[in-house]
CSV table of C-alpha atoms in Angstrom, one decimal:
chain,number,residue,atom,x,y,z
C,12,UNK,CA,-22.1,-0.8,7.6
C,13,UNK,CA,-21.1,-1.1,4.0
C,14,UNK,CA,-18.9,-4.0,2.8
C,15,UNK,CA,-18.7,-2.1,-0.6
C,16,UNK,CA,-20.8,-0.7,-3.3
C,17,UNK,CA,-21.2,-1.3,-7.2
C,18,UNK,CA,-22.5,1.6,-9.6
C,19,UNK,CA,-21.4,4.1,-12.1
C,20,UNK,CA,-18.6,6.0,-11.9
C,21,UNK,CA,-20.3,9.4,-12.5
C,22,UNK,CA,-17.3,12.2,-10.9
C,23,UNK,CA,-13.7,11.9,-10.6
C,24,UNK,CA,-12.7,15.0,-8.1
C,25,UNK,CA,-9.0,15.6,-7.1
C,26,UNK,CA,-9.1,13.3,-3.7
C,27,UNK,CA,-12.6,11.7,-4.1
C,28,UNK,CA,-15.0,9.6,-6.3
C,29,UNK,CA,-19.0,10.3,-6.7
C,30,UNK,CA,-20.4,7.0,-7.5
C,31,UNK,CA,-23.7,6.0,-8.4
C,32,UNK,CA,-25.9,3.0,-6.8
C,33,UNK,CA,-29.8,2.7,-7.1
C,34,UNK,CA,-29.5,6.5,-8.4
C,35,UNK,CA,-28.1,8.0,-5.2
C,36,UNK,CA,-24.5,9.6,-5.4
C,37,UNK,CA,-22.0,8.6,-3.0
C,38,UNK,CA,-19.1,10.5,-2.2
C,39,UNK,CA,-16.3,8.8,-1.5
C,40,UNK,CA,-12.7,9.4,-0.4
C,41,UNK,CA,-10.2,7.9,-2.1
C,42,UNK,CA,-6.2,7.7,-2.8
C,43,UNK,CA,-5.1,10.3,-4.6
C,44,UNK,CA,-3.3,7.9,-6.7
C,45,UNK,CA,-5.9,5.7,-7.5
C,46,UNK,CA,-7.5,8.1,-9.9
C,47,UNK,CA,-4.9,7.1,-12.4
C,48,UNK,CA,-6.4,3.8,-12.4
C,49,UNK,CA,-9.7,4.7,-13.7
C,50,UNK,CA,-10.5,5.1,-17.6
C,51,UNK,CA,-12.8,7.5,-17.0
C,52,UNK,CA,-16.2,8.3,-16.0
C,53,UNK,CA,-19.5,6.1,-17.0
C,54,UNK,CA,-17.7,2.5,-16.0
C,55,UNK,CA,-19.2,0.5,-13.8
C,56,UNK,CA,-16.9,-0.2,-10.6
C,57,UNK,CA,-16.4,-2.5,-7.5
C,58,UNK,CA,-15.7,0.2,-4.6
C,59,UNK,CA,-14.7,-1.5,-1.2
C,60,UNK,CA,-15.9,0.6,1.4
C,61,UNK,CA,-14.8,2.1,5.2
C,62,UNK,CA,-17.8,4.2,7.1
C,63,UNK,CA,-15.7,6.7,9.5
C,64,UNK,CA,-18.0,8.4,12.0
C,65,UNK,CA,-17.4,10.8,14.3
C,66,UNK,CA,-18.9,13.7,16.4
C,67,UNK,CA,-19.5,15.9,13.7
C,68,UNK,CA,-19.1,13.8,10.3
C,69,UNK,CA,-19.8,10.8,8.6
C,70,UNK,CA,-17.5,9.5,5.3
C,71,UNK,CA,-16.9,6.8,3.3
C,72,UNK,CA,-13.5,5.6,1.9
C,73,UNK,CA,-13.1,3.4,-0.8
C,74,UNK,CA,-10.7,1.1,-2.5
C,75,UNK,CA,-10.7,-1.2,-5.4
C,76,UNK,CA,-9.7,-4.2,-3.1
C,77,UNK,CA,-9.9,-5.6,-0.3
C,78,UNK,CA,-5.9,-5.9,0.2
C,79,UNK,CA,-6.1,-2.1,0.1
C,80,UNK,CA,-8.8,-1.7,2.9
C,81,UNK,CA,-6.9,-3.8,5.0
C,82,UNK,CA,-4.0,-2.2,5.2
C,83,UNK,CA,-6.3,1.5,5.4
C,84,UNK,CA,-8.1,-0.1,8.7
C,85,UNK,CA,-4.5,-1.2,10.2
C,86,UNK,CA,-3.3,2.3,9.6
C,87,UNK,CA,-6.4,3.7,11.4
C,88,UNK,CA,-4.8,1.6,14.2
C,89,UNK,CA,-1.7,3.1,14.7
C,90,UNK,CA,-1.8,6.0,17.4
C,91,UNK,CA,-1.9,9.9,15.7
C,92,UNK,CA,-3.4,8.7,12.0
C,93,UNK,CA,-6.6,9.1,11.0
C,94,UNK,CA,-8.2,8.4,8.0
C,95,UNK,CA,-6.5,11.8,6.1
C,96,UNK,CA,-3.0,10.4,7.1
C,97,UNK,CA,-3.7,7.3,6.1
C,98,UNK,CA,-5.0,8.1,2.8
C,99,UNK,CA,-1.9,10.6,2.2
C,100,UNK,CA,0.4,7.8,3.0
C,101,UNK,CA,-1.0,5.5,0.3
C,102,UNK,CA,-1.2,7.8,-1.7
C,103,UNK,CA,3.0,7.6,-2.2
C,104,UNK,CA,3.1,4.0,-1.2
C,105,UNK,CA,1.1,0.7,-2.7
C,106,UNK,CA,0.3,-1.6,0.4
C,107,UNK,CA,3.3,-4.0,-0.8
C,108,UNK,CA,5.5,-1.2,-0.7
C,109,UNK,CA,4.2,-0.2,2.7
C,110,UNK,CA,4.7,-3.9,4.2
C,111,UNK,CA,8.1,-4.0,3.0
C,112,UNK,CA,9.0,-0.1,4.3
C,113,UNK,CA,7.3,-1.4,7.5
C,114,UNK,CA,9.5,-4.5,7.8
C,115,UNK,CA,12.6,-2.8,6.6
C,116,UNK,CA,12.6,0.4,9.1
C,117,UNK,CA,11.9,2.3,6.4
C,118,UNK,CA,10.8,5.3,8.0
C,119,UNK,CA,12.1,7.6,5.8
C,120,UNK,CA,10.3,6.1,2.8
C,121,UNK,CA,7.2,7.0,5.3
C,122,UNK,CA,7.8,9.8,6.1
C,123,UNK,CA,7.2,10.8,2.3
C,124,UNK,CA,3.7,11.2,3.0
C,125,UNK,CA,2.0,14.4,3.5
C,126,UNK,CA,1.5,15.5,7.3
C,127,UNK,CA,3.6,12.3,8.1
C,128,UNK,CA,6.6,13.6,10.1
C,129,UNK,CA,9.6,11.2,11.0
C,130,UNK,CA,8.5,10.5,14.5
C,131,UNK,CA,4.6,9.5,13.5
C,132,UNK,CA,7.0,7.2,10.3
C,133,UNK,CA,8.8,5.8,13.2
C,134,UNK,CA,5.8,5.0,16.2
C,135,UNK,CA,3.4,3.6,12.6
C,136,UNK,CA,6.7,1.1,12.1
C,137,UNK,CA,6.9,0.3,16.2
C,138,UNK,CA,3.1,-0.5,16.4
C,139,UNK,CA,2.8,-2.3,12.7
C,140,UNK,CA,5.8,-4.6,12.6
C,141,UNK,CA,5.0,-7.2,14.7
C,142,UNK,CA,1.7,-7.6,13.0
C,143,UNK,CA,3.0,-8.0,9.9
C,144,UNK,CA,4.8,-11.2,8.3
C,145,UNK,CA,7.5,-11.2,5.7
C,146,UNK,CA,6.5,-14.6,4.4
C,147,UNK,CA,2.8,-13.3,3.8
C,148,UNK,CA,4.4,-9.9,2.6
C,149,UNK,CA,6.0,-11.8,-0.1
C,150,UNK,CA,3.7,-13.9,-1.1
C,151,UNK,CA,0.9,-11.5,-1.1
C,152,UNK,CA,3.2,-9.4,-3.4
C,153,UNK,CA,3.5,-12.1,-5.8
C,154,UNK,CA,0.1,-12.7,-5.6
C,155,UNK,CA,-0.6,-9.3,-7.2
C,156,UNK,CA,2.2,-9.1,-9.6
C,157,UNK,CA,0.2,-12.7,-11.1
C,158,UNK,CA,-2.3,-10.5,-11.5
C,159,UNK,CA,-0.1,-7.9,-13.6
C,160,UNK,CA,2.2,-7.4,-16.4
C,161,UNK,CA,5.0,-5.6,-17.4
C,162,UNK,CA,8.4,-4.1,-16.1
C,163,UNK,CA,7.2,-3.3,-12.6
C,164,UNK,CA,6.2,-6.9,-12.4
C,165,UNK,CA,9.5,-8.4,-13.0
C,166,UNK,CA,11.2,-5.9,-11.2
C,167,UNK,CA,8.2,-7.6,-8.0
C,168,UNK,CA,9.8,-10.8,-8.9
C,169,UNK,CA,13.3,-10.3,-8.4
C,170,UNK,CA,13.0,-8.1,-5.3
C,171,UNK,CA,11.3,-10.8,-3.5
C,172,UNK,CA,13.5,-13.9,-4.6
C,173,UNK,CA,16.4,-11.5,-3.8
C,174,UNK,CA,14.9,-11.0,-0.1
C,175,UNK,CA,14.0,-14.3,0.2
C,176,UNK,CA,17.5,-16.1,-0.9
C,177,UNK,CA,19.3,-13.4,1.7
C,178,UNK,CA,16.9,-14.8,4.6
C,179,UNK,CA,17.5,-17.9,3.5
C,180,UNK,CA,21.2,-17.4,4.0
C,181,UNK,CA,20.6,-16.4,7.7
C,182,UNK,CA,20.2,-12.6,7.3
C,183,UNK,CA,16.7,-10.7,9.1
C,184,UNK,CA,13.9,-9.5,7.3
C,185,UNK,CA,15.3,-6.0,8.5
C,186,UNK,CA,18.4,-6.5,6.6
C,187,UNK,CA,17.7,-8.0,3.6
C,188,UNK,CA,14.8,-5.4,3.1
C,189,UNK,CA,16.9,-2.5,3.8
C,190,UNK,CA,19.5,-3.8,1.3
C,191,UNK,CA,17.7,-4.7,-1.4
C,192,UNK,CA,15.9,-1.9,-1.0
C,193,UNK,CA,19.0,0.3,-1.2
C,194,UNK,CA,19.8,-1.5,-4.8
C,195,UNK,CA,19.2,0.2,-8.0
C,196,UNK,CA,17.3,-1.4,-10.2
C,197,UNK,CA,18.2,-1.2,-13.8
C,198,UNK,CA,16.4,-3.0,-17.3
C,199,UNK,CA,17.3,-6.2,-17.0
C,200,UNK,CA,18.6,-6.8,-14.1
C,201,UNK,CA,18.6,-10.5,-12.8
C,202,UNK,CA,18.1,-11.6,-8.9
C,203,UNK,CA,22.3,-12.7,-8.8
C,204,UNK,CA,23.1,-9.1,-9.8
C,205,UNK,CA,20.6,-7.7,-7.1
C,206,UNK,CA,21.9,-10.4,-4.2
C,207,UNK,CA,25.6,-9.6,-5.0
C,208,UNK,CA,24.8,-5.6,-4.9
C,209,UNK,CA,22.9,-6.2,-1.4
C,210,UNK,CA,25.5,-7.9,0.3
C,211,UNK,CA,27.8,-5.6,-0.6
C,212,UNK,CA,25.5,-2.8,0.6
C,213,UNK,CA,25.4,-4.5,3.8
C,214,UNK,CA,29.4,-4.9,3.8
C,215,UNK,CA,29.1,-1.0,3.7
C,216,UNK,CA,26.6,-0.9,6.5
């Protein structure tokens, strides 16, 4: 119904948004952790939308991207989470993050989320992973951290050369996730010190 809606920010609320088009209020739902994105109320923002109806309700969710809405609609489609469990899980976890705990059998990382047990972390990985790509998850990842700067950025960088030079040496997805993954990463760390710390992570496994 809506593809997404531009106004004023007029109400930040602990898990929702009021914002204003045409001079009508819309409340929508949002990640709890996208409030730290906003510099407060009276700017003008780009909300992409999702319209859930059902017997007794109609809400709107939002997101400032359409990256974010995508991965919210293919959490919808996973069997036990609705809209409440998918917010909650990113909430804890960026849709990069997500991919890459999705490819790596991450369930644990998941499970994080509040009202996401270990077996709904395990049947979302079943039912997602073969719809995801690790290629596209990388390069989707790079494409936001071009869009960023700072530590966290580098820190994008070098996990995803890292995963991409152990595939490239004939190791899965699965296991180059979970080993980098597994890695600390310190200021300054460079992609050898982060391949050479995998592989011995996965000499332990």
């Amino acid at each position: 119904m809506f593809s997404y809606m531009k106004g004023k920010l007029v109400e930040i609320l602990d898990d929702a948004i009021v914002l204003e088009v045409n001079h009508i209020g819309y409340h929508i739902y949002i990640p709890a952790s996208m409030i730290d994105k906003f510099s407060g109320t009276g700017q003008t923002l780009k909300i992409y939308t999702y319209f859930h109806v059902k017997e007794d309700s109609m809400k709107l969710y939002g997101f400032l991207n359409r990256d974010d809405l995508k991965i919210f609609k293919l959490l919808l489609g996973v069997n036990g989470i609705g809209p409440k469990g998918a917010l909650a899980i990113l909430t804890i976890l960026a849709p990069d993050d997500l991919r890459f705990a999705i490819l790596g059998d991450d369930a644990k990382t998941i499970a994080k989320a509040p009202g996401i047990g270990a077996k709904t972390a395990q049947r979302l990985i079943l039912e997602l992973k073969d719809k995801l790509d690790l290629q596209e998850a990388l390069e989707v990842q790079m494409a936001h951290a071009a869009e960023e700067v700072g530590e966290e950025t580098a820190i994008s960088g070098i996990r995803s050369e890292a995963v991409q030079a152990l595939t490239a040496l004939g190791y899965s997805a699965t296991e180059a996730l979970k080993a980098v993954n597994a890695v600390e990463f310190t200021e300054g760390i460079t992609v050898e010190e982060v391949l050479k710390a995998s592989l011995r992570q996965m000499v332990l496994c």
